[in-house]
mmCIF file of C-alpha atoms in Angstrom:
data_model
loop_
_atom_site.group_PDB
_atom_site.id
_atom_site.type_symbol
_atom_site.label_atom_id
_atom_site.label_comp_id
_atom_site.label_asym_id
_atom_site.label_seq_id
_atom_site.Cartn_x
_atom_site.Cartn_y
_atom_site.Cartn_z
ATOM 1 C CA UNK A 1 -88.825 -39.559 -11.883
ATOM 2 C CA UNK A 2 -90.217 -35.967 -12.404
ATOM 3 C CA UNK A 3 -89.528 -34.224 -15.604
ATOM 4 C CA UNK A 4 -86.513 -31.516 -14.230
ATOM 5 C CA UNK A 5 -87.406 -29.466 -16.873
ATOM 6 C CA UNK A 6 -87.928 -25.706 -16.265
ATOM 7 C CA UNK A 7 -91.627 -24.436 -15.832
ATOM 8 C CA UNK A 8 -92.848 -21.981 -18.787
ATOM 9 C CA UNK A 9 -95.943 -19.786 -18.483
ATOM 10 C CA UNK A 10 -97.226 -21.321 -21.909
ATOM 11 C CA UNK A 11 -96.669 -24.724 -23.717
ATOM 12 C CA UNK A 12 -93.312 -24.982 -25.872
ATOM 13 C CA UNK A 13 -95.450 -25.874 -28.731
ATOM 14 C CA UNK A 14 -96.946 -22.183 -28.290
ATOM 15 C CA UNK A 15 -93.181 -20.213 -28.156
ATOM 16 C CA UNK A 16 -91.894 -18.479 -31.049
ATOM 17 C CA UNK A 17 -89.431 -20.250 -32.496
ATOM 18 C CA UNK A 18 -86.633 -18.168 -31.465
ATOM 19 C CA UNK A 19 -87.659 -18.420 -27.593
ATOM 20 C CA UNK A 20 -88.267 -22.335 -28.557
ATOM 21 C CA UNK A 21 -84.258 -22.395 -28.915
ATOM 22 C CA UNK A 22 -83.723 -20.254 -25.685
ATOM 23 C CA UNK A 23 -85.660 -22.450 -23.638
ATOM 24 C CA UNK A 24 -84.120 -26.000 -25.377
ATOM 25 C CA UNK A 25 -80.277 -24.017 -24.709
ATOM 26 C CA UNK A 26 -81.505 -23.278 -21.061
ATOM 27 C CA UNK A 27 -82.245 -27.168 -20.537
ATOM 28 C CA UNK A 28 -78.472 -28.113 -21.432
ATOM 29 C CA UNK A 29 -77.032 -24.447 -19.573
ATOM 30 C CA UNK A 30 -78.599 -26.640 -16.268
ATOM 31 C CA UNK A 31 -77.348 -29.747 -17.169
ATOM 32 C CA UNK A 32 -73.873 -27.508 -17.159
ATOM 33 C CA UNK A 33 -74.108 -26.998 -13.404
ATOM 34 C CA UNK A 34 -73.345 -30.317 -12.335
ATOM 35 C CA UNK A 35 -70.282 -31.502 -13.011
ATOM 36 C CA UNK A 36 -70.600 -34.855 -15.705
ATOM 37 C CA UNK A 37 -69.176 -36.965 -13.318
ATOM 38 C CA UNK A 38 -71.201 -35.427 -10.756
ATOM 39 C CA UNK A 39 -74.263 -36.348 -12.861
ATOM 40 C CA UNK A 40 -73.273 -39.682 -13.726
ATOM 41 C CA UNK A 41 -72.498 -40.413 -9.834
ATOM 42 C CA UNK A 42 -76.184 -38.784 -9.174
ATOM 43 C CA UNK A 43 -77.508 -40.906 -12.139
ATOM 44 C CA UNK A 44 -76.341 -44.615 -9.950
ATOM 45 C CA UNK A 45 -77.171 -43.095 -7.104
ATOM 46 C CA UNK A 46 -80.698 -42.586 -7.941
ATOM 47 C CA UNK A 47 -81.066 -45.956 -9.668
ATOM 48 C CA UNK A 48 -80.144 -47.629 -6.254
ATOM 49 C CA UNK A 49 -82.263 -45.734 -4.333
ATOM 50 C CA UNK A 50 -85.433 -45.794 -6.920
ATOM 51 C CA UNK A 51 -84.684 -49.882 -7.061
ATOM 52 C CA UNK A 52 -84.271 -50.130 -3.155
ATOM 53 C CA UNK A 53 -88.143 -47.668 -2.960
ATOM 54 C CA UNK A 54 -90.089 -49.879 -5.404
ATOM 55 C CA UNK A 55 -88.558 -53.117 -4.191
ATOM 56 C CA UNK A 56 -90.220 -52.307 -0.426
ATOM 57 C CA UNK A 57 -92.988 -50.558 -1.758
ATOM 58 C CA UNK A 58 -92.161 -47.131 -0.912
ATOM 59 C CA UNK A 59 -92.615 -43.804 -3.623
ATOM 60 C CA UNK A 60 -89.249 -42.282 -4.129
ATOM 61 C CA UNK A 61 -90.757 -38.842 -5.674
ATOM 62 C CA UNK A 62 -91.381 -37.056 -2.922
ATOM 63 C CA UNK A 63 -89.930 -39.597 -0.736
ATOM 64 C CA UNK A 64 -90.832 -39.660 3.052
ATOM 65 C CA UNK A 65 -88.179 -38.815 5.670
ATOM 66 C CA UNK A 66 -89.243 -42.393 7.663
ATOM 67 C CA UNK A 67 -88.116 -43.474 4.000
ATOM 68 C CA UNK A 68 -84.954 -42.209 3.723
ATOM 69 C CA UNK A 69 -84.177 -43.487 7.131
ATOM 70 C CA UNK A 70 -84.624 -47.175 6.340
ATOM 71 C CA UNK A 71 -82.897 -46.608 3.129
ATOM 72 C CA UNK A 72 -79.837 -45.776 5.442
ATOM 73 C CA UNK A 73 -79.904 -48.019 7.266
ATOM 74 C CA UNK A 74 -80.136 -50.988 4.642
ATOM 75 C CA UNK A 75 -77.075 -49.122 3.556
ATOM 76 C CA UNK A 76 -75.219 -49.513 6.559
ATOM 77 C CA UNK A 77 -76.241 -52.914 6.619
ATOM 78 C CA UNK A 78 -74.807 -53.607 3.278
ATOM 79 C CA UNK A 79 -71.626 -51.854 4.844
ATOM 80 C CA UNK A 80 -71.683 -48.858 3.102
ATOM 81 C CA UNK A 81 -69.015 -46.512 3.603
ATOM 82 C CA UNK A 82 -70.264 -42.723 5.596
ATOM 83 C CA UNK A 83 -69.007 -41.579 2.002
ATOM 84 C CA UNK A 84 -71.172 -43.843 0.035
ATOM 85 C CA UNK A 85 -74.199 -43.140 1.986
ATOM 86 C CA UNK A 86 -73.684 -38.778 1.766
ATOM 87 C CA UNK A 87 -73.537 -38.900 -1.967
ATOM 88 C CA UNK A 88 -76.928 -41.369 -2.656
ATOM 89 C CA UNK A 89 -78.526 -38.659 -0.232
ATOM 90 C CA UNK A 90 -77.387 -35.890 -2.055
ATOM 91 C CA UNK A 91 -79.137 -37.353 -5.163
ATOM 92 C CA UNK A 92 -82.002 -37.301 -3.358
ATOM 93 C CA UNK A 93 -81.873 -33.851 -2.309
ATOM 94 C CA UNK A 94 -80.874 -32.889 -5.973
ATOM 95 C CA UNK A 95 -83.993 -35.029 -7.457
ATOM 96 C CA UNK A 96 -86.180 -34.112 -5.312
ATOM 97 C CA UNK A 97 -85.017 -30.184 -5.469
ATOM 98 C CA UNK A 98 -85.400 -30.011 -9.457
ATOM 99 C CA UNK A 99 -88.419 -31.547 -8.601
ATOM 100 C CA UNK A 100 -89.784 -28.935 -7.138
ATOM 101 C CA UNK A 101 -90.425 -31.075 -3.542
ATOM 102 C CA UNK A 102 -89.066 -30.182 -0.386
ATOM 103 C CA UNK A 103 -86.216 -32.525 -0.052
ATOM 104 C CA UNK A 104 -86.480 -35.344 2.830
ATOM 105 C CA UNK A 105 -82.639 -34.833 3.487
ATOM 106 C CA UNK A 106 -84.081 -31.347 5.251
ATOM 107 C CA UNK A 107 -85.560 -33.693 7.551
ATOM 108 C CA UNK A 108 -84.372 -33.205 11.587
ATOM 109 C CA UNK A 109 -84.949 -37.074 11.397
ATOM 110 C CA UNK A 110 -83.293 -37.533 8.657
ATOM 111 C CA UNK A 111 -80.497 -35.341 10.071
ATOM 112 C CA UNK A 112 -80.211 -37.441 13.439
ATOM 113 C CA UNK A 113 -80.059 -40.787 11.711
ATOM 114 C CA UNK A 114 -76.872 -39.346 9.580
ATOM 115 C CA UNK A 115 -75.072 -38.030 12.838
ATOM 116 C CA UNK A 116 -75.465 -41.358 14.533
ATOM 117 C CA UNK A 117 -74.244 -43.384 11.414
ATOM 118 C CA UNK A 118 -71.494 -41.581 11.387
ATOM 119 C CA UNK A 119 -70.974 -41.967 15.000
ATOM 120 C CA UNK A 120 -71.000 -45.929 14.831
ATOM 121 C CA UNK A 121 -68.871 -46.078 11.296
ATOM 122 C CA UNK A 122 -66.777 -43.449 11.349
ATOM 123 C CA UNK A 123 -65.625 -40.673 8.689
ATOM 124 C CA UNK A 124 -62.177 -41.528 8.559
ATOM 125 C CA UNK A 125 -61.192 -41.472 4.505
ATOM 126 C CA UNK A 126 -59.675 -44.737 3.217
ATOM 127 C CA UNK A 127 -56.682 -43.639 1.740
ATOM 128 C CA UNK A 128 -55.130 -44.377 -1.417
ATOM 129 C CA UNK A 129 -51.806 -45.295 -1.283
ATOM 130 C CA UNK A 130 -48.775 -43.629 -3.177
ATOM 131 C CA UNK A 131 -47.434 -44.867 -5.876
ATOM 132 C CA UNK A 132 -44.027 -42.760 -5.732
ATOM 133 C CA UNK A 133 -41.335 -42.342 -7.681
ATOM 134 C CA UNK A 134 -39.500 -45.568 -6.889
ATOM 135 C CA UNK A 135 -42.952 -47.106 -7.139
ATOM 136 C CA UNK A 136 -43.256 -45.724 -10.657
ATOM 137 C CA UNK A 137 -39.881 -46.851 -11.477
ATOM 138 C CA UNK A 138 -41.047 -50.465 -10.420
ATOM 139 C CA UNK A 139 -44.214 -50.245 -12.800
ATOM 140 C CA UNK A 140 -42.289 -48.634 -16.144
ATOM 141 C CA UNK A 141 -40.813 -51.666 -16.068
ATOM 142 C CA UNK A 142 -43.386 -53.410 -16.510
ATOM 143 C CA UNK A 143 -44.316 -52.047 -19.674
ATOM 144 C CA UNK A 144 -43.495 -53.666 -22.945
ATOM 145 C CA UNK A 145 -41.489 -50.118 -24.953
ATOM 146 C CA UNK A 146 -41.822 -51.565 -28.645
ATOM 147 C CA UNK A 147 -45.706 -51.325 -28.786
ATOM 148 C CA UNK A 148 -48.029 -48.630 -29.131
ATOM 149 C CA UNK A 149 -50.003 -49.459 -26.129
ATOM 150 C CA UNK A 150 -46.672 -50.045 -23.903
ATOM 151 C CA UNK A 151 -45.527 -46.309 -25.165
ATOM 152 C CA UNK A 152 -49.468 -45.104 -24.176
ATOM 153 C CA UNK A 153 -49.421 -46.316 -20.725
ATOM 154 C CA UNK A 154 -45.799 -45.043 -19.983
ATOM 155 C CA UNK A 155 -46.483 -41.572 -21.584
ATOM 156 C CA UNK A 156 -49.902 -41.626 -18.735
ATOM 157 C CA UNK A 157 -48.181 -43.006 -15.833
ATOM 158 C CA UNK A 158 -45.421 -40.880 -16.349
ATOM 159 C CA UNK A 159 -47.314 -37.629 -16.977
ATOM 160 C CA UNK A 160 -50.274 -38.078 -14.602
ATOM 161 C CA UNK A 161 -46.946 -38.489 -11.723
ATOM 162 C CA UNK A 162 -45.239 -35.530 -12.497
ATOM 163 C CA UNK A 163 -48.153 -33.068 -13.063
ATOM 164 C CA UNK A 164 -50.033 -34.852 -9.866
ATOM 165 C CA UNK A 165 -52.969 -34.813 -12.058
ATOM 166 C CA UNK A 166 -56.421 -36.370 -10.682
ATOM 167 C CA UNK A 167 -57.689 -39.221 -13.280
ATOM 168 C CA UNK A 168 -59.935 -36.921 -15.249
ATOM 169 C CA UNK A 169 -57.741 -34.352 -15.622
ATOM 170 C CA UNK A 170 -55.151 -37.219 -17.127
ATOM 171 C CA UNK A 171 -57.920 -38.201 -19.562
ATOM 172 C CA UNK A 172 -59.224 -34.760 -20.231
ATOM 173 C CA UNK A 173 -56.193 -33.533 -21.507
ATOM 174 C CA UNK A 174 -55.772 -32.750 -25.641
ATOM 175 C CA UNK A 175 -52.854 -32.070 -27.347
ATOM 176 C CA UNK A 176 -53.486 -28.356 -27.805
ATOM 177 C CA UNK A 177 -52.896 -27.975 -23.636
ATOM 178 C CA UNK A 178 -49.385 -29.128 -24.598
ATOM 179 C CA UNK A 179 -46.664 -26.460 -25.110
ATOM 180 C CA UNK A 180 -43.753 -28.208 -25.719
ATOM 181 C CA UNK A 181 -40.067 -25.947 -25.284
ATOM 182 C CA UNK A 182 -36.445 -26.513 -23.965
ATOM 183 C CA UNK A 183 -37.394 -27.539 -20.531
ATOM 184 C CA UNK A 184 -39.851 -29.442 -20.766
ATOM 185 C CA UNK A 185 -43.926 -29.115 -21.171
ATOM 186 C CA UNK A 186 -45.854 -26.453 -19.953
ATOM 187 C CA UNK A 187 -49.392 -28.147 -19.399
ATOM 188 C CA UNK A 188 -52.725 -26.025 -19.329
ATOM 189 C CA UNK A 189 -55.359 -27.836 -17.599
ATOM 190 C CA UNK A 190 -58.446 -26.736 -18.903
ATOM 191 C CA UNK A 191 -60.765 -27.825 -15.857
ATOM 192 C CA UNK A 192 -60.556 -29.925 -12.724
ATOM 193 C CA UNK A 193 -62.044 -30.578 -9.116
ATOM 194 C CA UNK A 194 -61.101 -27.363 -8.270
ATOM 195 C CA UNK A 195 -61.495 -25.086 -10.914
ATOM 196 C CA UNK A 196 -65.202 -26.581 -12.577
ATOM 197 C CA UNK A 197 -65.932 -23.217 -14.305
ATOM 198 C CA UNK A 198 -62.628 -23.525 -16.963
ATOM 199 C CA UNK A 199 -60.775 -20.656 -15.529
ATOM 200 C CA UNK A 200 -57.650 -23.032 -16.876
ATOM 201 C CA UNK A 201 -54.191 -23.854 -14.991
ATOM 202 C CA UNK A 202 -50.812 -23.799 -15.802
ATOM 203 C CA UNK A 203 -48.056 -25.864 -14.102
ATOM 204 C CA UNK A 204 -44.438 -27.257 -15.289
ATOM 205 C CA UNK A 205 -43.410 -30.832 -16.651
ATOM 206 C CA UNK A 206 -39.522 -30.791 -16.661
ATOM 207 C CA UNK A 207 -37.794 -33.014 -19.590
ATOM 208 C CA UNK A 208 -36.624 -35.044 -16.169
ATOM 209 C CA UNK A 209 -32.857 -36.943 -15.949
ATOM 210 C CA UNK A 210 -34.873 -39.638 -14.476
ATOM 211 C CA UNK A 211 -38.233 -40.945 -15.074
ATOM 212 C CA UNK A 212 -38.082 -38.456 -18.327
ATOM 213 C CA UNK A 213 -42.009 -37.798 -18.919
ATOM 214 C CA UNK A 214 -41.759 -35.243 -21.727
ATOM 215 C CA UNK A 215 -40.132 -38.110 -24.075
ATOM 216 C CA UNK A 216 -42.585 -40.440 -23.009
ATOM 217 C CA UNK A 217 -45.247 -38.251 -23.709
ATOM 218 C CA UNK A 218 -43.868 -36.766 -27.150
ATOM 219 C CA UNK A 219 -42.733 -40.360 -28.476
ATOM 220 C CA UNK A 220 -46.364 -41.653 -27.542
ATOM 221 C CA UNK A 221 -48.113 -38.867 -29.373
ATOM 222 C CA UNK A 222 -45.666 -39.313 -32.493
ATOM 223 C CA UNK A 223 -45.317 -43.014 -32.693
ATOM 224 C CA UNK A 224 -49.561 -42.778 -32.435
ATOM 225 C CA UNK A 225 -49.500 -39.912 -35.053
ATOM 226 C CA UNK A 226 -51.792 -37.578 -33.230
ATOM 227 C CA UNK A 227 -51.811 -34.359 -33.772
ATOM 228 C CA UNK A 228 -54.668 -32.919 -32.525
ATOM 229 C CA UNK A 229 -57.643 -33.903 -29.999
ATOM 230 C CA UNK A 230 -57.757 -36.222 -26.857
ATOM 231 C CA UNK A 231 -54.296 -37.299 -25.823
ATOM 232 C CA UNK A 232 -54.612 -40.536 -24.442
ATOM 233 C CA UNK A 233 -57.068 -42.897 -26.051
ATOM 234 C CA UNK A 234 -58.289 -46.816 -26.413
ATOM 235 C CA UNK A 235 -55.649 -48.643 -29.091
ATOM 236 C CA UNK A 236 -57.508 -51.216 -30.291
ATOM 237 C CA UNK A 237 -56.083 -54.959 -31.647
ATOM 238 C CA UNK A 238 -53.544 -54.983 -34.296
ATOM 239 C CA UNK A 239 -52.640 -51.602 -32.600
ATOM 240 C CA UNK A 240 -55.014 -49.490 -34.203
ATOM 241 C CA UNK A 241 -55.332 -45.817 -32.095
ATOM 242 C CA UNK A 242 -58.924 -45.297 -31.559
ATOM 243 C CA UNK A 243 -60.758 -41.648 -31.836
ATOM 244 C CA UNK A 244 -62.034 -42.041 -28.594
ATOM 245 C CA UNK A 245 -60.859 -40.751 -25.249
ATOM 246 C CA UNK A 246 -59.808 -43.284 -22.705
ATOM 247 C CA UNK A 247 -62.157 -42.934 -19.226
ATOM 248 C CA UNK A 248 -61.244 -41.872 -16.077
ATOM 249 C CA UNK A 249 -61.886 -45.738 -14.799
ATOM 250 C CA UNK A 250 -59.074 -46.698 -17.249
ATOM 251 C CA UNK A 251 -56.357 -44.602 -15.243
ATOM 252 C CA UNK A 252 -57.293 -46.654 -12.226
ATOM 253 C CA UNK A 253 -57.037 -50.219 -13.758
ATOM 254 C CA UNK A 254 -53.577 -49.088 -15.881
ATOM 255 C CA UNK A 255 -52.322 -48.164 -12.660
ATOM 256 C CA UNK A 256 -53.676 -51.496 -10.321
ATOM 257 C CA UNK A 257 -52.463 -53.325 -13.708
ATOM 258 C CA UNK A 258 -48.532 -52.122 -13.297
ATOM 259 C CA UNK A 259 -48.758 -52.287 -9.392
ATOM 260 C CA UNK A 260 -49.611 -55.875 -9.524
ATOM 261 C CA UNK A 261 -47.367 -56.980 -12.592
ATOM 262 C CA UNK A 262 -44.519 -55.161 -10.554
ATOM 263 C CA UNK A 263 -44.947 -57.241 -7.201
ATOM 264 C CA UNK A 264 -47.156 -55.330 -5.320
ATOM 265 C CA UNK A 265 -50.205 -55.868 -3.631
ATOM 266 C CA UNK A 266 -53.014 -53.848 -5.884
ATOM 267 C CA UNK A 267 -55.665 -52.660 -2.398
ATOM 268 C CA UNK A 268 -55.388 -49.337 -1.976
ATOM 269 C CA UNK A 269 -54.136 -48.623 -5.576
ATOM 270 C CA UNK A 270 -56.199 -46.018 -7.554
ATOM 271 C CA UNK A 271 -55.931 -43.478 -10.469
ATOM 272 C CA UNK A 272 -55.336 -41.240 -7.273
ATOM 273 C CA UNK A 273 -52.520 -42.920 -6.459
ATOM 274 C CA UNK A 274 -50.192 -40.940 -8.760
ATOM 275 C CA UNK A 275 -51.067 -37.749 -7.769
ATOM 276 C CA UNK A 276 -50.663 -38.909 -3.998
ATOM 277 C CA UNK A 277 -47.296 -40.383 -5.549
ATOM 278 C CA UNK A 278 -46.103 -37.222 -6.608
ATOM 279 C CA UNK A 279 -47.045 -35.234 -3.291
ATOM 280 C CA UNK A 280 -45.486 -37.694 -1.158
ATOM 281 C CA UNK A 281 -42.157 -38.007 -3.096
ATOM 282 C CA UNK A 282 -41.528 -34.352 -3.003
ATOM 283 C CA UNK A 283 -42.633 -34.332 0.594
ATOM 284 C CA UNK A 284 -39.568 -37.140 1.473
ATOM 285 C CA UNK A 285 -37.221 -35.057 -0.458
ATOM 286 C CA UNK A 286 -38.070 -31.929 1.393
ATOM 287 C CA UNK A 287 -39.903 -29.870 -0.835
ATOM 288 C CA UNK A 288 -41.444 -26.776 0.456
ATOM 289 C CA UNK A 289 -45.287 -27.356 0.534
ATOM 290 C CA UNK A 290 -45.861 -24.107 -1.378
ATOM 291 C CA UNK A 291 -44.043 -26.042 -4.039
ATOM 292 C CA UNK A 292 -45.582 -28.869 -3.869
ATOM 293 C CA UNK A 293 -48.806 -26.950 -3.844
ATOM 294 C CA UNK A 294 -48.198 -25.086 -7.637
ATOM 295 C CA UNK A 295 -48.325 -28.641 -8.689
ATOM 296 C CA UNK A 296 -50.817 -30.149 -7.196
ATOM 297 C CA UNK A 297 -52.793 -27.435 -7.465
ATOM 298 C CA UNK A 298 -54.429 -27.517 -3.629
ATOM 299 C CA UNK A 299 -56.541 -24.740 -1.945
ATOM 300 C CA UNK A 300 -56.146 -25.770 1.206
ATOM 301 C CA UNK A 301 -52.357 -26.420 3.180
ATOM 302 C CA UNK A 302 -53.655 -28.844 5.509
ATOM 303 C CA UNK A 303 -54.308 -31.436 2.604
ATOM 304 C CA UNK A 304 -50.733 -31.046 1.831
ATOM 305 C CA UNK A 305 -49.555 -31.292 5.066
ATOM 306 C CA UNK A 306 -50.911 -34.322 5.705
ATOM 307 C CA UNK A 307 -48.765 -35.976 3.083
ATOM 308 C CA UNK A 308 -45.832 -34.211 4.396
ATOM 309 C CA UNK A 309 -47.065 -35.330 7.936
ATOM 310 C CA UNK A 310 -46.503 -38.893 6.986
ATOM 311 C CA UNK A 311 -43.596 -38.947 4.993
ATOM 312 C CA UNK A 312 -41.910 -37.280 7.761
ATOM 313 C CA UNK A 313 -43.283 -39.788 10.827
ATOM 314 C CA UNK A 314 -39.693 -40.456 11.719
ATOM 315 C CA UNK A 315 -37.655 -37.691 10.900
ATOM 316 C CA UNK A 316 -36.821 -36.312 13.991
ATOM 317 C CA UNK A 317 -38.854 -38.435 15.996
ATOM 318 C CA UNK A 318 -39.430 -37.460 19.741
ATOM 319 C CA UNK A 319 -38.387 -41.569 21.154
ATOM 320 C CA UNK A 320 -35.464 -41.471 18.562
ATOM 321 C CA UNK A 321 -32.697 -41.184 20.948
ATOM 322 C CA UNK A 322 -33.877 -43.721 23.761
ATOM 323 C CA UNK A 323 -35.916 -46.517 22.037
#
């Protein structure tokens, strides 16, 4: 692949040493436009489609648009997901972009073979389903409360479900976005989905009479001793808390892990599930959706509504009174 690095009108070698440090802090400033899991997506992405190019003996730098086309459509034969197939293309675009190429994706062909894919699969998301509060209930069970790594995995199912945080956000947190007071924890998140430049938001954990996250979360950080840095991380054998941060991927297998060890079937189970959990359980228990929506932090209603939509199939239904 093509160096992305910026042009200069003279070799580095040549710059002054202070412009020498501009142009090596402009390099990571660009890599700060992507989001990291954007460019780690990108990264696979690429890798497929390089493999896939040098496999059939095509060049994928600047790729051809008759390329791109039978790269498709080996996806769709490997039953790719519409999904799937829009983000290895937007690689492209991005590779071939930095470049300095005009991107196949531009391509009217390339444009046609996109509309008719998703024609003949279809766009419709595969959802995740909810892991609500009952749900949650099932799972705490699950969870050994004398070990360190039992009190971890409470304190993230817990907290992740009543903040309806996405997985990174869950993982991103650190113990200084914690403000603990009377009535519970008022959590900053730093930066998520919908807020990549760090403008930072605020939303409300209660204490809870229930599922109680704020002592799951405070007896996790105290039994663990941490004071300071990433919130949740690995705890290694012998129960030894690790420096490192957990990964977003862990979210996702703590959460099929408790689904399954609870008694229910683990498809369709994902970090996203608690966040879905939380919208969906306020949605049965008739929470306005601009509530719902300081939590979850939405932009846009008709996400929320679709939740509410289906939690509220048969309330009120129009064949209730004659079928």
């Amino acid at each position: 692949m093509t160096s992305t690095a910026i042009t200069v009108a003279v070799p580095v070698h040549a710059l002054s040493p202070n412009l020498v440090h501009l142009y090596e802090r402009s390099q990571e400033t660009r890599r700060a436009s992507k989001a990291k899991g954007t460019l780690r997506a990108y990264a696979s992405c690429l890798r497929s489609f390089r493999a896939w190019c040098a496999a059939n003996g095509f060049p994928d730098l600047p790729a051809a648009p008759e390329t791109l086309v039978l790269f498709i459509e080996a996806e769709r034969a490997a039953g790719r997901k519409v999904s799937t197939i829009e983000t290895k293309l937007a690689a492209v675009r991005f590779m071939h972009l930095k470049a300095g190429h005009v991107s196949p994706t531009a391509s009217e062909l390339v444009i046609e073979e996109m509309e008719g894919i998703r024609r003949e699969i279809g766009v419709a998301p595969n959802k995740k389903r909810a892991a609500t509060a009952a749900l949650v209930t099932g799972m705490l069970a699950e969870i050994p409360a004398d070990t360190l790594k039992g009190k971890r995995d409470r304190a993230l199912l817990l907290l992740g479900f009543a903040g309806a945080l996405r997985r990174s956000e869950i993982v991103g947190l650190n113990v200084s976005d914690l403000e603990v007071g009377p009535d519970g924890i008022v959590l900053t998140i730093r930066r998520s989905k919908t807020d990549q430049h760090g403008a930072g938001q605020v939303i409300a954990i209660p204490n809870g009479e229930k599922l109680r996250p704020v002592e799951a979360v405070t007896s996790w950080l105290e039994a663990a001793g941490i004071e300071e840095g990433a919130i949740f991380r690995p705890v290694g054998k012998g129960g030894k808390v690790q420096d490192a941060r957990l990964s977003d991927r862990s979210v996702a297998e703590l959460v099929k892990h408790y689904a399954k060890a609870s008694g229910l079937d683990v498809d369709g189970f994902s970090g996203h599930s608690l966040r879905a959990g939380y919208i969906t359980t306020a949605a049965e228990s008739g929470v306005a959706e601009g509530s719902i929506m300081d939590q979850s932090r939405h932009k846009d209603v008709r996400t929320v509504r679709g939740y509410i939509r289906k939690s509220n199939l048969f309330k009120d239904h129009s064949g209730a009174s004659f079928l």
